[in-house]
Amino acid sequence: MIAETVCAAVSAAGLGLAAITAYRKRFLRATRIAAYALVPIGLVMTGVVEWAADTAFSPTAWAGFGVLGAAWFLFMTTRAVERRRGDTGKDRKAAKASRTEAIAPAASGPSLGGSARPAGRPTTGSRPTSPGASAADDFSDIEAILKKHGI
């Protein structure tokens, strides 16, 4: 009952201020003030103020807000732990996709990352020795590197 009276008084004062502003030929500002002044009385008429007053003094409602807060805290805690571990489903899918896309299907050993020889020494007989191998096999390493870098 007191909240409704206060809202009605605030609306009346706002409409009075809007009338004074309109008298000073500031119609746009007066219209905006009138719009703000009508909000409290509109909330009283729709019952929102009564609902808010009933909720504010209800122990069950406060317990419900506590349960919602606890649920939110648990969700945020699990998200923080996932981010710290890097254990989200998106990360696993991205890692799996990057592993399969980075290596060409017919890539040789050096393009996979493991190299038994030092990088500065050329190998002898770098041409394919099998009779069915073609010149395209020589470029599989280069293709793998380009795919790895997204080119």
PDB file of C-alpha atoms in Angstrom:
ATOM      1  CA  MET A   1       0.000   0.000   0.000  1.00  0.00           C
ATOM      2  CA  ILE A   2       2.817   2.394   0.849  1.00  0.00           C
ATOM      3  CA  ALA A   3       4.740   1.504  -2.319  1.00  0.00           C
ATOM      4  CA  GLU A   4       1.703   2.288  -4.492  1.00  0.00           C
ATOM      5  CA  THR A   5       1.280   5.651  -2.794  1.00  0.00           C
ATOM      6  CA  VAL A   6       4.938   6.537  -3.258  1.00  0.00           C
ATOM      7  CA  CYS A   7       4.802   5.558  -6.945  1.00  0.00           C
ATOM      8  CA  ALA A   8       1.690   7.680  -7.482  1.00  0.00           C
ATOM      9  CA  ALA A   9       3.373  10.662  -5.795  1.00  0.00           C
ATOM     10  CA  VAL A  10       6.502  10.273  -7.896  1.00  0.00           C
ATOM     11  CA  SER A  11       4.403  10.132 -11.077  1.00  0.00           C
ATOM     12  CA  ALA A  12       2.432  13.230 -10.086  1.00  0.00           C
ATOM     13  CA  ALA A  13       5.624  15.152  -9.316  1.00  0.00           C
ATOM     14  CA  GLY A  14       7.140  14.084 -12.636  1.00  0.00           C
ATOM     15  CA  LEU A  15       4.068  15.181 -14.591  1.00  0.00           C
ATOM     16  CA  GLY A  16       4.187  18.547 -12.794  1.00  0.00           C
ATOM     17  CA  LEU A  17       7.842  18.950 -13.741  1.00  0.00           C
ATOM     18  CA  ALA A  18       6.970  18.046 -17.343  1.00  0.00           C
ATOM     19  CA  ALA A  19       4.248  20.739 -17.370  1.00  0.00           C
ATOM     20  CA  ILE A  20       6.707  23.368 -16.135  1.00  0.00           C
ATOM     21  CA  THR A  21       9.241  22.296 -18.773  1.00  0.00           C
ATOM     22  CA  ALA A  22       6.590  22.511 -21.510  1.00  0.00           C
ATOM     23  CA  TYR A  23       5.626  26.007 -20.280  1.00  0.00           C
ATOM     24  CA  ARG A  24       9.282  27.014 -20.935  1.00  0.00           C
ATOM     25  CA  LYS A  25       8.868  25.884 -24.581  1.00  0.00           C
ATOM     26  CA  ARG A  26      11.076  22.795 -24.248  1.00  0.00           C
ATOM     27  CA  PHE A  27       8.556  20.332 -25.594  1.00  0.00           C
ATOM     28  CA  LEU A  28      10.909  17.493 -26.459  1.00  0.00           C
ATOM     29  CA  ARG A  29      12.383  17.473 -22.955  1.00  0.00           C
ATOM     30  CA  ALA A  30       8.893  17.810 -21.418  1.00  0.00           C
ATOM     31  CA  THR A  31       7.665  14.801 -23.375  1.00  0.00           C
ATOM     32  CA  ARG A  32      10.634  12.727 -22.228  1.00  0.00           C
ATOM     33  CA  ILE A  33      10.052  13.720 -18.575  1.00  0.00           C
ATOM     34  CA  ALA A  34       6.352  12.827 -18.887  1.00  0.00           C
ATOM     35  CA  ALA A  35       7.286   9.411 -20.279  1.00  0.00           C
ATOM     36  CA  TYR A  36       9.597   8.727 -17.340  1.00  0.00           C
ATOM     37  CA  ALA A  37       6.954  10.003 -14.905  1.00  0.00           C
ATOM     38  CA  LEU A  38       4.325   7.573 -16.191  1.00  0.00           C
ATOM     39  CA  VAL A  39       6.507   4.484 -15.611  1.00  0.00           C
ATOM     40  CA  PRO A  40       5.971   4.160 -11.813  1.00  0.00           C
ATOM     41  CA  ILE A  41       2.175   4.475 -12.040  1.00  0.00           C
ATOM     42  CA  GLY A  42       2.178   1.977 -14.921  1.00  0.00           C
ATOM     43  CA  LEU A  43       4.098  -0.510 -12.791  1.00  0.00           C
ATOM     44  CA  VAL A  44       1.549  -0.076  -9.980  1.00  0.00           C
ATOM     45  CA  MET A  45      -1.355  -0.617 -12.352  1.00  0.00           C
ATOM     46  CA  THR A  46       0.116  -3.817 -13.814  1.00  0.00           C
ATOM     47  CA  GLY A  47       0.814  -5.314 -10.389  1.00  0.00           C
ATOM     48  CA  VAL A  48       4.582  -5.427 -10.680  1.00  0.00           C
ATOM     49  CA  VAL A  49       5.052  -3.310  -7.559  1.00  0.00           C
ATOM     50  CA  GLU A  50       2.806  -5.604  -5.492  1.00  0.00           C
ATOM     51  CA  TRP A  51       4.639  -8.677  -6.792  1.00  0.00           C
ATOM     52  CA  ALA A  52       8.027  -7.091  -5.978  1.00  0.00           C
ATOM     53  CA  ALA A  53       6.856  -6.175  -2.472  1.00  0.00           C
ATOM     54  CA  ASP A  54       5.541  -9.710  -1.883  1.00  0.00           C
ATOM     55  CA  THR A  55       8.801 -11.190  -3.187  1.00  0.00           C
ATOM     56  CA  ALA A  56      10.995  -8.913  -1.100  1.00  0.00           C
ATOM     57  CA  PHE A  57       9.379 -10.079   2.143  1.00  0.00           C
ATOM     58  CA  SER A  58       9.067 -13.778   1.264  1.00  0.00           C
ATOM     59  CA  PRO A  59      11.633 -16.185   2.755  1.00  0.00           C
ATOM     60  CA  THR A  60      10.841 -18.739   0.055  1.00  0.00           C
ATOM     61  CA  ALA A  61      11.688 -16.227  -2.670  1.00  0.00           C
ATOM     62  CA  TRP A  62      15.001 -15.379  -1.002  1.00  0.00           C
ATOM     63  CA  ALA A  63      15.811 -19.089  -0.705  1.00  0.00           C
ATOM     64  CA  GLY A  64      15.056 -19.441  -4.416  1.00  0.00           C
ATOM     65  CA  PHE A  65      17.451 -16.592  -5.222  1.00  0.00           C
ATOM     66  CA  GLY A  66      20.072 -18.344  -3.088  1.00  0.00           C
ATOM     67  CA  VAL A  67      19.618 -21.602  -5.013  1.00  0.00           C
ATOM     68  CA  LEU A  68      19.888 -19.751  -8.337  1.00  0.00           C
ATOM     69  CA  GLY A  69      23.064 -18.071  -7.116  1.00  0.00           C
ATOM     70  CA  ALA A  70      24.551 -21.407  -6.096  1.00  0.00           C
ATOM     71  CA  ALA A  71      23.734 -22.902  -9.507  1.00  0.00           C
ATOM     72  CA  TRP A  72      25.349 -19.939 -11.272  1.00  0.00           C
ATOM     73  CA  PHE A  73      28.449 -20.291  -9.074  1.00  0.00           C
ATOM     74  CA  LEU A  74      28.760 -23.993  -9.921  1.00  0.00           C
ATOM     75  CA  PHE A  75      28.437 -23.323 -13.660  1.00  0.00           C
ATOM     76  CA  MET A  76      31.096 -20.623 -13.559  1.00  0.00           C
ATOM     77  CA  THR A  77      33.442 -22.782 -11.476  1.00  0.00           C
ATOM     78  CA  THR A  78      33.263 -25.664 -13.936  1.00  0.00           C
ATOM     79  CA  ARG A  79      33.852 -23.316 -16.873  1.00  0.00           C
ATOM     80  CA  ALA A  80      36.920 -21.853 -15.157  1.00  0.00           C
ATOM     81  CA  VAL A  81      38.324 -25.334 -14.499  1.00  0.00           C
ATOM     82  CA  GLU A  82      37.746 -26.333 -18.145  1.00  0.00           C
ATOM     83  CA  ARG A  83      39.511 -23.225 -19.391  1.00  0.00           C
ATOM     84  CA  ARG A  84      42.455 -23.792 -17.070  1.00  0.00           C
ATOM     85  CA  ARG A  85      42.827 -27.384 -18.282  1.00  0.00           C
ATOM     86  CA  GLY A  86      42.111 -26.554 -21.902  1.00  0.00           C
ATOM     87  CA  ASP A  87      39.683 -29.452 -21.780  1.00  0.00           C
ATOM     88  CA  THR A  88      36.665 -28.075 -23.613  1.00  0.00           C
ATOM     89  CA  GLY A  89      35.025 -30.056 -26.374  1.00  0.00           C
ATOM     90  CA  LYS A  90      35.822 -27.359 -28.914  1.00  0.00           C
ATOM     91  CA  ASP A  91      39.515 -27.561 -28.066  1.00  0.00           C
ATOM     92  CA  ARG A  92      39.551 -31.328 -28.490  1.00  0.00           C
ATOM     93  CA  LYS A  93      37.765 -31.116 -31.848  1.00  0.00           C
ATOM     94  CA  ALA A  94      40.124 -28.384 -33.067  1.00  0.00           C
ATOM     95  CA  ALA A  95      43.188 -30.373 -32.006  1.00  0.00           C
ATOM     96  CA  LYS A  96      41.901 -33.492 -33.733  1.00  0.00           C
ATOM     97  CA  ALA A  97      41.150 -31.569 -36.930  1.00  0.00           C
ATOM     98  CA  SER A  98      44.546 -29.892 -36.946  1.00  0.00           C
ATOM     99  CA  ARG A  99      46.302 -33.233 -36.558  1.00  0.00           C
ATOM    100  CA  THR A 100      44.598 -34.754 -39.579  1.00  0.00           C
ATOM    101  CA  GLU A 101      44.827 -31.674 -41.814  1.00  0.00           C
ATOM    102  CA  ALA A 102      48.486 -30.875 -41.184  1.00  0.00           C
ATOM    103  CA  ILE A 103      49.910 -34.026 -42.771  1.00  0.00           C
ATOM    104  CA  ALA A 104      49.510 -35.026 -46.370  1.00  0.00           C
ATOM    105  CA  PRO A 105      48.275 -38.596 -46.865  1.00  0.00           C
ATOM    106  CA  ALA A 106      51.395 -39.649 -48.816  1.00  0.00           C
ATOM    107  CA  ALA A 107      53.899 -37.620 -46.786  1.00  0.00           C
ATOM    108  CA  SER A 108      57.302 -39.037 -46.045  1.00  0.00           C
ATOM    109  CA  GLY A 109      58.996 -39.278 -42.660  1.00  0.00           C
ATOM    110  CA  PRO A 110      60.708 -35.850 -42.542  1.00  0.00           C
ATOM    111  CA  SER A 111      57.423 -33.981 -43.120  1.00  0.00           C
ATOM    112  CA  LEU A 112      55.916 -35.728 -40.100  1.00  0.00           C
ATOM    113  CA  GLY A 113      58.410 -34.021 -37.806  1.00  0.00           C
ATOM    114  CA  GLY A 114      60.872 -36.807 -37.064  1.00  0.00           C
ATOM    115  CA  SER A 115      64.171 -36.450 -38.878  1.00  0.00           C
ATOM    116  CA  ALA A 116      67.025 -38.915 -38.438  1.00  0.00           C
ATOM    117  CA  ARG A 117      69.595 -36.836 -40.338  1.00  0.00           C
ATOM    118  CA  PRO A 118      70.937 -33.349 -39.581  1.00  0.00           C
ATOM    119  CA  ALA A 119      69.216 -30.549 -41.443  1.00  0.00           C
ATOM    120  CA  GLY A 120      72.329 -29.203 -43.155  1.00  0.00           C
ATOM    121  CA  ARG A 121      73.449 -32.385 -44.945  1.00  0.00           C
ATOM    122  CA  PRO A 122      72.000 -33.370 -48.301  1.00  0.00           C
ATOM    123  CA  THR A 123      71.103 -36.979 -48.849  1.00  0.00           C
ATOM    124  CA  THR A 124      72.433 -39.037 -51.706  1.00  0.00           C
ATOM    125  CA  GLY A 125      69.968 -40.520 -54.068  1.00  0.00           C
ATOM    126  CA  SER A 126      67.057 -38.225 -53.343  1.00  0.00           C
ATOM    127  CA  ARG A 127      65.280 -39.450 -56.459  1.00  0.00           C
ATOM    128  CA  PRO A 128      62.704 -42.194 -55.992  1.00  0.00           C
ATOM    129  CA  THR A 129      64.204 -45.568 -56.692  1.00  0.00           C
ATOM    130  CA  SER A 130      61.077 -47.594 -57.257  1.00  0.00           C
ATOM    131  CA  PRO A 131      60.032 -47.946 -60.879  1.00  0.00           C
ATOM    132  CA  GLY A 132      56.400 -46.901 -60.185  1.00  0.00           C
ATOM    133  CA  ALA A 133      57.287 -43.667 -58.349  1.00  0.00           C
ATOM    134  CA  SER A 134      56.782 -40.402 -60.183  1.00  0.00           C
ATOM    135  CA  ALA A 135      58.012 -36.838 -59.826  1.00  0.00           C
ATOM    136  CA  ALA A 136      54.838 -35.939 -57.869  1.00  0.00           C
ATOM    137  CA  ASP A 137      56.086 -38.022 -54.941  1.00  0.00           C
ATOM    138  CA  ASP A 138      59.021 -35.625 -54.546  1.00  0.00           C
ATOM    139  CA  PHE A 139      56.620 -32.780 -53.723  1.00  0.00           C
ATOM    140  CA  SER A 140      54.677 -34.560 -50.991  1.00  0.00           C
ATOM    141  CA  ASP A 141      56.895 -33.012 -48.306  1.00  0.00           C
ATOM    142  CA  ILE A 142      56.328 -29.530 -49.692  1.00  0.00           C
ATOM    143  CA  GLU A 143      52.586 -30.101 -49.922  1.00  0.00           C
ATOM    144  CA  ALA A 144      52.508 -31.241 -46.309  1.00  0.00           C
ATOM    145  CA  ILE A 145      54.337 -28.116 -45.152  1.00  0.00           C
ATOM    146  CA  LEU A 146      52.037 -25.849 -47.142  1.00  0.00           C
ATOM    147  CA  LYS A 147      48.931 -27.590 -45.765  1.00  0.00           C
ATOM    148  CA  LYS A 148      50.316 -27.321 -42.267  1.00  0.00           C
ATOM    149  CA  HIS A 149      50.540 -23.557 -42.640  1.00  0.00           C
ATOM    150  CA  GLY A 150      47.152 -23.299 -44.322  1.00  0.00           C
ATOM    151  CA  ILE A 151      48.401 -22.381 -47.757  1.00  0.00           C
TER     152      ILE A 151
END
